[in-house]
Amino acid sequence: MTQPSFATHEVFNQSPPFEDVDLFAVDRPLVEAVKANGGAAAEQELSEFGKHWGSAAMADRGRVANENSPKLRTFDAKGNRRDQVEFHPGYHELMAHSAHAGLHNSTWTADGKPAGGAAEVIRAAKFYIASQVETGHLCPITMTRASVAALAMQPDVLARVMPVLSTRSYDPSFAPWWEKRGMTLGMGMTEKQGGTDVRANMTRAARDGHAYRITGHKWFMSAPMCDAFLVLAQAEQGLTCFFMPRFAPDGSVNAIQFQRLKDKLGNRSNASSEVEFVGAHAERVGEEGKGIRTIIQMVQLTRQDCAIASVGLMRSGLAHALHHARHRSVFQKHLADQPLMQAVLSDMALHVEASTALVMRLCRAFDRTPQDAAEAAYMRLLTPAIKYWTCKSAPPFLFEAMECLGGNGYVEDGILARHYRESPVNAIWEGSGNVMCLDVLRALSREPEAAMVVLQALSAETKGLPGAGEAAAFIGKTFRRADSERVARLAVEKLALLAAAAALNGVSPHSAELFAATRLAANHASMYGAVELDSGDVRALLERALP
């Protein structure tokens, strides 16, 4: 008697994994945006990075790092304070690969000065690619890179730290930072009672010789296994920024006691903690009472990374949706050949193309800020506006991408459910939407002439595009209103859209025309695909998005 086969069916009409691809080379809008913003010489380097991060092995590291979230070990077996966080090896491997590529330090020289050239653009392209694979580990990478801007306010501390921070080694050992091959830095700003209002902080700093002792708490302190943190505390002269290492100068573990790890919606591979300082050793960074002015140097860079990562997540959502649609047959046609799906995917592709051009243009401004006052004004005015638009765009975009895959997009076996859970954090972290709008208004009030120069430049760069002139006039008029805060969200969104059209016009004028026609000349529908594009434009957008 023949035994029955337990193979009940053959699996077919499913898309293969979107793995072992060059995440740089297959992304024509990224390639062109990098070139347009000064990074053409790095194309080979970025292609090698794209192949490595597009591999199945890197995808698997991202998966296991999120399936095995970090664990806080508060005490050892004998009851002694331990205050250490354990991570899955996959997380450490991701950190090592990012550090090896210089994601945490390549925009700085070995002595902590801006690297110049197109360093910001090139590093941003890598960060954008890495975020498509695993975003959680990029939190400490971001903060380490950004901390140099704040430490520059205290040259003696910066000079001691940079020899370790400037290496491309990742050293996860629990040891004093000065004994390690490489180091990472975190940040502790917010408290239970204040949140965004850091002036309400109650953590106290008391002088202890040349150093300080910090006592208090932080409601959110990310990446608790970093080697040091920049924290805010109240000193005699007011709110001040401090450098707080995990180990005190005598080699003992610093008095930093982690209370618990946050149970977050996403960002699962990364640990975020609540912490108590019980007389923790710290050194001042910048002047006493100037803590916000000091740490805002760091915050500008972390906001930049929030925008880059959000666009990277959207790019990944688009790529997976388009890849799936080209392999999936429905009603005797490939899904990608169905007119309604083409409308959805091409509209999504247009959004990602503009967003990519915009963040790369912003990074060019960061590259040129030290030498160019106009670029510095662009950076100050547009960073919060771009963070606002890109970060708030990501969650609904990724939901649409999941829907393109149907049930396969919704389950945790694929990457899109993780991307969707990951996406809100960038809008919330480093200033939520309202804070970004208020920061745009502050930039306008502090330097109105420079802001008007930026707006005039955007008008010139979008001249002739549908709706651009009207959008620029609306922005200028709205920001001059006495009650501009009431309508700030609308004006800031229009500003980001105008800046995106301008950035895209410098990369792909025809795509800029389509973007302006659907976003500036008319209010874009609340759903992707609810715009009418010519069939030739649909095909061109999808081919640019993924050959």
Coordinates of C-alpha atoms in Angstrom, one line a residue:
M1 CA 0.0 0.0 0.0
T2 CA 1.4 3.4 -1.0
Q3 CA 1.8 5.9 1.8
P4 CA 0.0 9.2 1.1
S5 CA 2.1 12.3 0.6
F6 CA 1.7 15.0 3.2
A7 CA 2.8 17.7 0.7
T8 CA -0.8 19.0 0.2
H9 CA 0.1 21.7 -2.4
E10 CA 2.7 23.4 -4.4
V11 CA 3.5 27.0 -3.5
F12 CA 3.2 29.3 -6.5
N13 CA 2.1 32.8 -7.5
Q14 CA 4.1 34.2 -4.6
S15 CA 6.9 36.8 -4.9
P16 CA 10.4 35.7 -4.1
P17 CA 12.2 37.4 -1.2
F18 CA 13.4 41.0 -1.9
E19 CA 16.9 40.1 -0.9
D20 CA 20.5 39.9 -2.3
V21 CA 20.0 43.1 -4.2
D22 CA 22.1 46.3 -4.4
L23 CA 19.9 48.7 -2.5
F24 CA 21.8 51.6 -4.0
A25 CA 22.0 50.7 -7.6
V26 CA 18.3 49.6 -7.9
D27 CA 17.2 53.0 -6.5
R28 CA 17.6 55.4 -9.4
P29 CA 16.1 58.4 -7.6
L30 CA 18.7 57.9 -4.8
V31 CA 21.5 57.5 -7.3
E32 CA 20.5 60.7 -9.0
A33 CA 19.9 62.7 -5.8
V34 CA 23.3 61.7 -4.5
K35 CA 24.9 62.8 -7.7
A36 CA 23.0 66.1 -7.8
N37 CA 24.1 67.0 -4.3
G38 CA 27.8 66.4 -4.8
G39 CA 28.2 62.7 -3.9
A40 CA 28.9 61.2 -7.4
A41 CA 32.5 60.2 -6.5
A42 CA 31.1 57.8 -3.9
E43 CA 28.9 55.7 -6.3
Q44 CA 31.1 52.6 -6.1
E45 CA 31.4 52.8 -2.3
L46 CA 27.7 53.2 -2.0
S47 CA 27.0 50.3 -4.4
E48 CA 29.2 48.1 -2.3
F49 CA 27.3 49.3 0.8
G50 CA 24.0 48.7 -1.0
K51 CA 25.0 45.1 -1.9
H52 CA 26.1 44.3 1.6
W53 CA 23.0 45.7 3.3
G54 CA 20.7 44.3 0.6
S55 CA 22.0 40.7 1.4
A56 CA 19.8 38.0 2.9
A57 CA 22.3 37.8 5.8
M58 CA 21.7 41.4 6.8
A59 CA 18.0 41.0 6.5
D60 CA 18.1 38.1 8.8
R61 CA 20.2 40.0 11.4
G62 CA 17.5 42.7 11.4
R63 CA 14.8 40.1 11.9
V64 CA 16.4 38.3 14.8
A65 CA 17.4 41.5 16.5
N66 CA 13.8 42.5 16.7
E67 CA 12.4 39.1 17.6
N68 CA 14.9 38.9 20.5
S69 CA 14.5 42.3 22.3
P70 CA 17.0 43.6 24.8
K71 CA 16.7 42.6 28.5
L72 CA 17.6 44.6 31.5
R73 CA 19.7 42.8 34.2
T74 CA 19.3 45.1 37.2
F75 CA 21.0 42.8 39.7
D76 CA 23.4 39.8 39.6
A77 CA 22.6 36.5 41.3
K78 CA 23.9 37.7 44.7
G79 CA 21.8 40.9 44.7
N80 CA 24.5 43.4 43.6
R81 CA 23.5 46.2 41.2
R82 CA 24.4 45.3 37.7
D83 CA 22.5 47.8 35.5
Q84 CA 23.4 46.2 32.2
V85 CA 21.3 45.5 29.1
E86 CA 21.8 42.3 27.2
F87 CA 21.3 42.3 23.4
H88 CA 20.9 39.5 20.8
P89 CA 24.1 38.9 18.8
G90 CA 22.3 40.1 15.7
Y91 CA 22.0 43.6 17.2
H92 CA 25.7 43.7 17.9
E93 CA 26.5 42.6 14.4
L94 CA 24.3 45.4 13.0
M95 CA 26.1 47.9 15.2
A96 CA 29.5 46.6 14.0
H97 CA 28.6 46.8 10.4
S98 CA 27.2 50.4 10.8
A99 CA 30.3 51.5 12.7
H100 CA 32.6 49.9 10.1
A101 CA 30.9 52.0 7.5
G102 CA 31.3 55.1 9.5
L103 CA 27.6 55.9 10.0
H104 CA 28.5 57.1 13.5
N105 CA 31.4 59.4 12.7
S106 CA 32.2 59.8 9.0
T107 CA 30.9 63.4 8.9
W108 CA 33.7 64.4 11.3
T109 CA 37.4 64.6 11.1
A110 CA 39.6 62.8 13.7
D111 CA 39.6 65.9 15.8
G112 CA 35.9 66.6 15.6
K113 CA 35.6 69.1 12.8
P114 CA 33.1 68.9 10.0
A115 CA 34.6 66.6 7.3
G116 CA 33.5 68.8 4.5
G117 CA 33.0 67.8 0.8
A118 CA 29.9 65.7 0.4
A119 CA 30.4 63.8 3.7
E120 CA 26.8 64.5 4.9
V121 CA 25.2 63.4 1.6
I122 CA 27.3 60.2 1.3
R123 CA 26.7 59.2 4.9
A124 CA 23.0 60.0 4.5
A125 CA 22.7 57.7 1.6
K126 CA 24.2 54.9 3.7
F127 CA 21.9 55.7 6.6
Y128 CA 18.9 55.7 4.3
I129 CA 19.9 52.2 3.0
A130 CA 20.6 50.8 6.4
S131 CA 17.2 52.0 7.7
Q132 CA 15.6 49.8 5.1
V133 CA 17.1 46.8 6.8
E134 CA 16.9 47.6 10.5
T135 CA 16.2 51.0 12.1
G136 CA 16.3 50.3 15.8
H137 CA 20.1 50.0 16.1
L138 CA 20.5 53.3 14.3
C139 CA 19.4 55.2 17.4
P140 CA 22.8 55.0 19.2
I141 CA 24.5 55.4 15.8
T142 CA 22.6 58.7 15.3
M143 CA 23.2 60.0 18.8
T144 CA 26.9 59.1 18.7
R145 CA 27.4 61.0 15.4
A146 CA 25.3 64.0 16.6
S147 CA 27.0 64.2 20.1
V148 CA 30.2 65.6 18.5
A149 CA 28.3 68.8 17.6
A150 CA 27.5 69.4 21.3
L151 CA 30.8 68.2 22.6
A152 CA 32.4 70.9 20.4
M153 CA 31.1 73.4 22.9
Q154 CA 33.6 71.9 25.4
P155 CA 36.9 71.4 23.5
D156 CA 38.8 69.7 26.3
V157 CA 36.2 66.9 26.6
L158 CA 35.9 66.6 22.8
A159 CA 39.7 66.3 22.5
R160 CA 39.7 63.4 25.0
V161 CA 36.8 61.6 23.4
M162 CA 37.5 61.9 19.7
P163 CA 40.5 59.4 19.6
V164 CA 38.0 56.6 20.6
L165 CA 34.9 57.9 18.9
S166 CA 36.7 58.5 15.6
T167 CA 37.6 54.8 15.1
R168 CA 35.4 52.6 13.0
S169 CA 35.4 49.8 15.6
Y170 CA 32.4 48.7 17.6
D171 CA 33.3 47.5 21.1
P172 CA 30.3 46.2 23.1
S173 CA 32.3 45.3 26.2
F174 CA 31.2 46.9 29.5
A175 CA 34.3 48.8 30.3
P176 CA 35.5 52.5 30.8
W177 CA 35.3 54.3 27.4
W178 CA 38.9 55.3 27.5
E179 CA 39.9 51.6 27.5
K180 CA 37.8 50.6 24.5
R181 CA 38.4 50.3 20.7
G182 CA 35.3 52.4 19.9
M183 CA 32.5 54.1 21.8
T184 CA 28.9 55.2 21.5
L185 CA 27.0 58.0 23.1
G186 CA 23.4 58.4 24.2
M187 CA 21.2 61.2 25.4
G188 CA 19.0 61.9 28.4
M189 CA 16.8 65.0 28.3
T190 CA 13.1 64.3 29.1
E191 CA 11.6 63.8 32.5
K192 CA 8.2 62.6 33.7
Q193 CA 6.8 66.1 34.5
G194 CA 8.2 67.9 31.5
G195 CA 8.6 65.9 28.3
T196 CA 9.3 68.4 25.6
D197 CA 9.5 71.2 28.1
V198 CA 13.0 70.4 29.3
R199 CA 13.1 73.7 31.2
A200 CA 10.8 71.9 33.7
N201 CA 13.6 69.4 34.5
M202 CA 14.2 68.8 38.1
T203 CA 17.5 66.7 38.0
R204 CA 20.1 68.6 40.0
A205 CA 23.8 69.0 39.4
A206 CA 26.1 69.9 42.4
R207 CA 29.7 70.9 42.0
D208 CA 32.3 68.3 43.0
G209 CA 35.7 69.8 42.4
H210 CA 36.1 70.3 38.6
A211 CA 33.3 67.8 38.0
Y212 CA 29.6 67.5 39.1
R213 CA 27.4 65.0 40.9
I214 CA 24.0 64.5 39.2
T215 CA 20.9 63.5 41.2
G216 CA 17.5 62.9 39.6
H217 CA 15.8 60.9 36.9
K218 CA 15.1 60.7 33.2
W219 CA 11.8 59.3 31.9
F220 CA 13.4 58.5 28.5
M221 CA 17.1 57.7 28.1
S222 CA 17.8 55.8 24.9
A223 CA 20.5 53.2 24.3
P224 CA 21.5 52.6 28.0
M225 CA 24.5 50.6 27.1
C226 CA 26.2 53.5 25.5
D227 CA 29.6 54.4 27.0
A228 CA 28.5 57.9 27.9
F229 CA 25.5 60.2 27.7
L230 CA 24.8 63.9 27.2
V231 CA 22.2 64.8 29.9
L232 CA 20.5 68.0 31.1
A233 CA 20.4 69.0 34.7
Q234 CA 19.8 72.1 36.8
A235 CA 23.1 73.7 38.0
E236 CA 23.6 76.9 40.0
Q237 CA 23.3 79.1 36.8
G238 CA 20.4 77.1 35.3
L239 CA 19.8 74.2 32.9
T240 CA 23.2 72.8 31.8
C241 CA 24.5 70.1 29.6
F242 CA 26.7 67.3 31.0
F243 CA 28.9 64.5 29.8
M244 CA 28.1 61.5 32.0
P245 CA 30.2 58.3 31.4
R246 CA 29.1 54.8 32.4
F247 CA 32.3 54.5 34.5
A248 CA 33.7 57.2 36.8
P249 CA 37.3 58.4 36.4
D250 CA 38.5 55.9 39.1
G251 CA 37.2 53.0 37.0
S252 CA 34.2 52.2 39.2
V253 CA 30.7 51.9 37.6
N254 CA 29.0 55.3 37.7
A255 CA 25.9 55.8 39.8
I256 CA 23.4 55.3 36.9
Q257 CA 20.6 53.0 37.9
F258 CA 18.2 51.8 35.2
Q259 CA 14.7 51.3 36.5
R260 CA 13.2 49.5 33.6
L261 CA 13.2 49.3 29.8
K262 CA 10.4 50.9 27.9
D263 CA 7.9 48.5 26.3
K264 CA 7.6 50.3 22.9
L265 CA 5.3 49.9 19.9
G266 CA 8.3 49.5 17.6
N267 CA 12.0 50.2 17.8
R268 CA 12.2 46.8 19.5
S269 CA 15.8 46.0 18.9
N270 CA 16.9 49.2 20.6
A271 CA 16.7 49.6 24.4
S272 CA 15.1 52.8 25.8
S273 CA 15.2 53.2 29.6
E274 CA 14.0 55.0 32.6
V275 CA 16.9 55.9 34.8
E276 CA 17.8 57.3 38.2
F277 CA 21.0 59.2 38.9
V278 CA 22.2 58.9 42.5
G279 CA 25.1 61.2 42.6
A280 CA 26.4 60.2 39.2
H281 CA 29.8 61.7 38.1
A282 CA 29.5 64.1 35.2
E283 CA 31.5 66.9 33.4
R284 CA 30.0 70.1 32.2
V285 CA 29.6 70.7 28.4
G286 CA 29.3 74.3 27.5
E287 CA 28.5 77.1 29.9
E288 CA 26.3 76.7 32.9
G289 CA 22.8 77.8 32.2
K290 CA 23.2 77.3 28.4
G291 CA 22.2 73.6 28.3
I292 CA 19.5 74.0 25.6
R293 CA 21.8 76.1 23.4
T294 CA 24.5 73.4 23.8
I295 CA 22.4 70.3 23.2
I296 CA 20.4 71.8 20.3
Q297 CA 23.6 71.4 18.3
M298 CA 23.1 67.7 18.7
V299 CA 19.3 67.8 18.2
Q300 CA 19.6 69.4 14.7
L301 CA 21.6 66.3 13.6
T302 CA 19.3 63.8 15.2
R303 CA 16.3 65.5 13.5
Q304 CA 18.1 65.2 10.2
D305 CA 18.5 61.5 10.8
C306 CA 14.8 61.1 11.7
A307 CA 13.9 62.5 8.3
I308 CA 16.4 60.3 6.5
A309 CA 15.3 57.2 8.3
S310 CA 11.6 57.9 7.6
V311 CA 12.3 58.3 3.9
G312 CA 14.3 55.1 4.0
L313 CA 11.4 53.2 5.6
M314 CA 9.1 54.5 2.9
R315 CA 11.5 53.5 0.2
S316 CA 11.7 50.0 1.5
G317 CA 7.9 49.8 1.7
L318 CA 7.6 50.9 -1.9
A319 CA 10.3 48.5 -3.1
H320 CA 8.7 45.5 -1.4
A321 CA 5.2 46.5 -2.7
L322 CA 6.4 47.0 -6.3
H323 CA 8.5 43.8 -6.2
H324 CA 5.5 41.8 -4.9
A325 CA 3.2 43.3 -7.5
R326 CA 5.4 42.4 -10.4
H327 CA 5.5 38.7 -9.3
R328 CA 1.9 38.3 -8.2
S329 CA -0.9 37.4 -10.7
V330 CA -4.5 38.5 -10.1
F331 CA -7.4 38.1 -12.5
Q332 CA -5.1 36.8 -15.3
K333 CA -2.7 39.7 -15.1
H334 CA 0.4 40.6 -13.0
L335 CA -0.8 42.8 -10.2
A336 CA 1.7 45.5 -11.4
D337 CA -0.2 45.6 -14.7
Q338 CA -3.6 46.3 -13.2
P339 CA -4.4 50.0 -13.8
L340 CA -5.6 50.7 -10.3
M341 CA -2.5 49.1 -8.7
Q342 CA -0.3 51.1 -11.2
A343 CA -2.0 54.3 -10.0
V344 CA -1.3 53.5 -6.4
L345 CA 2.3 52.4 -6.9
S346 CA 3.2 55.3 -9.2
D347 CA 1.8 57.9 -6.8
M348 CA 3.7 56.3 -4.0
A349 CA 6.9 56.2 -6.1
L350 CA 6.4 59.9 -6.8
H351 CA 6.2 60.7 -3.1
V352 CA 9.3 58.7 -2.3
E353 CA 11.3 60.2 -5.2
A354 CA 10.5 63.7 -4.0
S355 CA 11.2 62.8 -0.4
T356 CA 14.6 61.3 -1.3
A357 CA 15.6 64.4 -3.3
L358 CA 14.5 66.6 -0.4
V359 CA 16.5 64.9 2.4
M360 CA 19.6 64.7 0.1
R361 CA 19.2 68.4 -0.6
L362 CA 19.0 69.1 3.2
C363 CA 22.2 67.1 3.7
R364 CA 23.9 69.2 1.1
A365 CA 23.0 72.2 3.2
F366 CA 24.5 70.6 6.3
D367 CA 27.7 70.0 4.2
R368 CA 27.9 73.6 3.1
T369 CA 26.7 75.4 6.2
P370 CA 30.2 76.2 7.6
Q371 CA 31.1 78.1 4.4
D372 CA 27.7 79.4 3.1
A373 CA 25.3 81.6 5.0
A374 CA 22.5 80.9 2.6
E375 CA 22.9 77.1 3.1
A376 CA 23.0 77.6 6.9
A377 CA 19.7 79.5 6.7
Y378 CA 18.2 76.7 4.6
M379 CA 19.4 74.2 7.2
R380 CA 17.9 76.1 10.2
L381 CA 14.6 76.8 8.6
L382 CA 14.0 73.6 6.6
T383 CA 15.3 70.9 9.1
P384 CA 12.2 71.1 11.3
A385 CA 9.9 71.5 8.3
I386 CA 11.4 68.5 6.5
K387 CA 11.3 66.4 9.7
Y388 CA 7.7 67.3 10.1
W389 CA 6.6 66.3 6.6
T390 CA 8.7 63.2 6.0
C391 CA 8.2 61.6 9.5
K392 CA 4.5 62.2 9.5
S393 CA 4.2 60.8 6.0
A394 CA 5.8 57.5 6.8
P395 CA 3.1 55.6 8.9
P396 CA 0.2 56.1 6.4
F397 CA 2.6 55.4 3.5
L398 CA 3.7 52.1 5.0
F399 CA 0.2 51.1 5.7
E400 CA -0.5 51.5 2.0
A401 CA 2.6 49.5 1.2
M402 CA 1.3 46.7 3.5
E403 CA -2.0 46.7 1.7
C404 CA -0.3 46.2 -1.6
L405 CA 0.8 42.8 -0.3
G406 CA -2.5 42.0 1.3
G407 CA -2.3 39.6 4.2
N408 CA 1.3 38.9 3.5
G409 CA 2.1 42.5 4.3
Y410 CA 0.3 42.4 7.6
V411 CA 2.0 39.3 9.2
E412 CA 5.2 39.5 11.1
D413 CA 7.0 37.0 8.8
G414 CA 7.7 39.9 6.4
I415 CA 9.4 43.2 7.1
L416 CA 6.5 45.6 6.4
A417 CA 4.7 45.0 9.7
R418 CA 8.0 45.9 11.5
H419 CA 8.5 49.0 9.3
Y420 CA 5.0 50.1 10.1
R421 CA 5.5 49.8 13.9
E422 CA 8.9 51.5 13.5
S423 CA 7.6 54.5 11.6
P424 CA 5.9 56.6 14.3
V425 CA 9.0 57.0 16.5
N426 CA 10.7 59.4 14.1
A427 CA 7.8 61.8 14.3
I428 CA 7.7 61.6 18.0
W429 CA 11.4 61.6 18.9
E430 CA 13.3 64.8 19.0
G431 CA 10.2 67.0 18.8
S432 CA 6.7 66.0 17.7
G433 CA 4.8 67.7 14.9
N434 CA 3.7 70.7 16.8
V435 CA 7.2 71.3 18.2
M436 CA 8.6 71.2 14.6
C437 CA 6.1 73.8 13.5
L438 CA 6.9 76.0 16.4
D439 CA 10.6 75.7 15.6
V440 CA 10.0 76.9 12.0
L441 CA 8.2 79.9 13.5
R442 CA 11.1 80.6 15.8
A443 CA 13.5 80.4 12.9
L444 CA 11.4 82.9 11.1
S445 CA 11.2 85.3 14.0
R446 CA 14.9 85.1 14.8
E447 CA 16.2 85.7 11.3
P448 CA 13.3 86.9 9.1
E449 CA 15.5 88.3 6.4
A450 CA 17.5 85.0 6.0
A451 CA 14.2 83.1 6.0
M452 CA 12.8 85.3 3.2
V453 CA 16.0 84.7 1.2
V454 CA 15.4 80.9 1.5
L455 CA 11.8 81.3 0.4
Q456 CA 12.8 83.4 -2.5
A457 CA 15.4 80.8 -3.6
L458 CA 12.7 78.1 -3.4
S459 CA 10.4 80.2 -5.5
A460 CA 13.2 80.7 -8.1
E461 CA 14.0 77.0 -8.1
T462 CA 10.3 76.0 -8.7
K463 CA 9.5 78.8 -11.2
G464 CA 7.2 77.5 -13.8
L465 CA 6.1 74.4 -11.8
P466 CA 2.3 74.1 -11.4
G467 CA 1.1 75.8 -8.3
A468 CA 4.5 76.7 -7.0
G469 CA 4.1 80.5 -7.2
E470 CA 0.8 80.3 -5.4
A471 CA 2.2 78.0 -2.7
A472 CA 5.2 80.4 -2.1
A473 CA 2.8 83.4 -1.8
F474 CA 0.6 81.4 0.6
I475 CA 3.6 80.5 2.8
G476 CA 4.9 84.1 3.0
K477 CA 1.4 85.5 3.7
T478 CA 0.7 82.9 6.4
F479 CA 4.0 83.3 8.2
R480 CA 3.4 87.0 8.4
R481 CA 0.0 86.6 10.2
A482 CA -0.2 87.6 13.8
D483 CA -1.9 84.3 14.6
S484 CA 0.5 82.2 12.5
E485 CA 0.7 79.5 15.1
R486 CA -3.0 78.6 14.6
V487 CA -2.3 77.7 11.0
A488 CA 1.4 76.7 11.3
R489 CA 0.8 73.1 10.3
L490 CA -0.7 74.0 7.0
A491 CA 2.1 76.5 6.2
V492 CA 4.9 74.2 7.3
E493 CA 3.5 71.3 5.2
K494 CA 3.3 73.7 2.2
L495 CA 6.9 74.8 2.9
A496 CA 8.1 71.2 2.9
L497 CA 6.2 70.5 -0.3
L498 CA 7.7 73.5 -2.0
A499 CA 11.1 72.6 -0.9
A500 CA 10.6 69.0 -2.1
A501 CA 9.5 70.3 -5.5
A502 CA 12.6 72.5 -5.7
A503 CA 14.9 69.7 -4.7
L504 CA 13.3 67.3 -7.2
N505 CA 13.5 69.9 -9.9
G506 CA 17.3 69.8 -9.5
V507 CA 17.3 66.0 -10.0
S508 CA 14.5 65.1 -12.3
P509 CA 12.5 68.1 -13.8
H510 CA 9.8 65.9 -15.3
S511 CA 9.2 64.2 -11.9
A512 CA 9.1 67.6 -10.3
E513 CA 6.4 68.7 -12.7
L514 CA 4.3 65.7 -11.8
F515 CA 4.9 66.2 -8.1
A516 CA 4.0 69.9 -8.2
A517 CA 0.9 69.2 -10.3
T518 CA -0.4 66.7 -7.8
R519 CA 0.8 68.3 -4.6
L520 CA 1.0 72.1 -5.1
A521 CA -1.4 72.9 -7.9
A522 CA -4.1 70.7 -6.2
N523 CA -4.6 69.3 -2.8
H524 CA -3.3 65.7 -2.9
A525 CA -6.0 63.2 -2.1
S526 CA -5.8 61.5 1.3
M527 CA -5.3 58.2 -0.4
Y528 CA -2.4 57.2 -2.7
G529 CA -3.5 56.5 -6.3
A530 CA -6.3 59.0 -6.2
V531 CA -4.5 61.2 -8.8
E532 CA -4.5 60.9 -12.6
L533 CA -1.1 60.4 -14.2
D534 CA -0.5 59.7 -17.9
S535 CA 0.2 56.0 -18.5
G536 CA 3.7 56.9 -19.8
D537 CA 4.5 58.7 -16.6
V538 CA 3.2 55.8 -14.6
R539 CA 5.6 53.4 -16.4
A540 CA 8.5 55.8 -16.1
L541 CA 8.0 56.4 -12.3
L542 CA 7.8 52.7 -11.6
E543 CA 10.9 51.9 -13.7
R544 CA 12.8 54.7 -11.9
A545 CA 11.7 53.3 -8.6
L546 CA 12.8 49.7 -9.3
P547 CA 14.1 48.5 -12.7

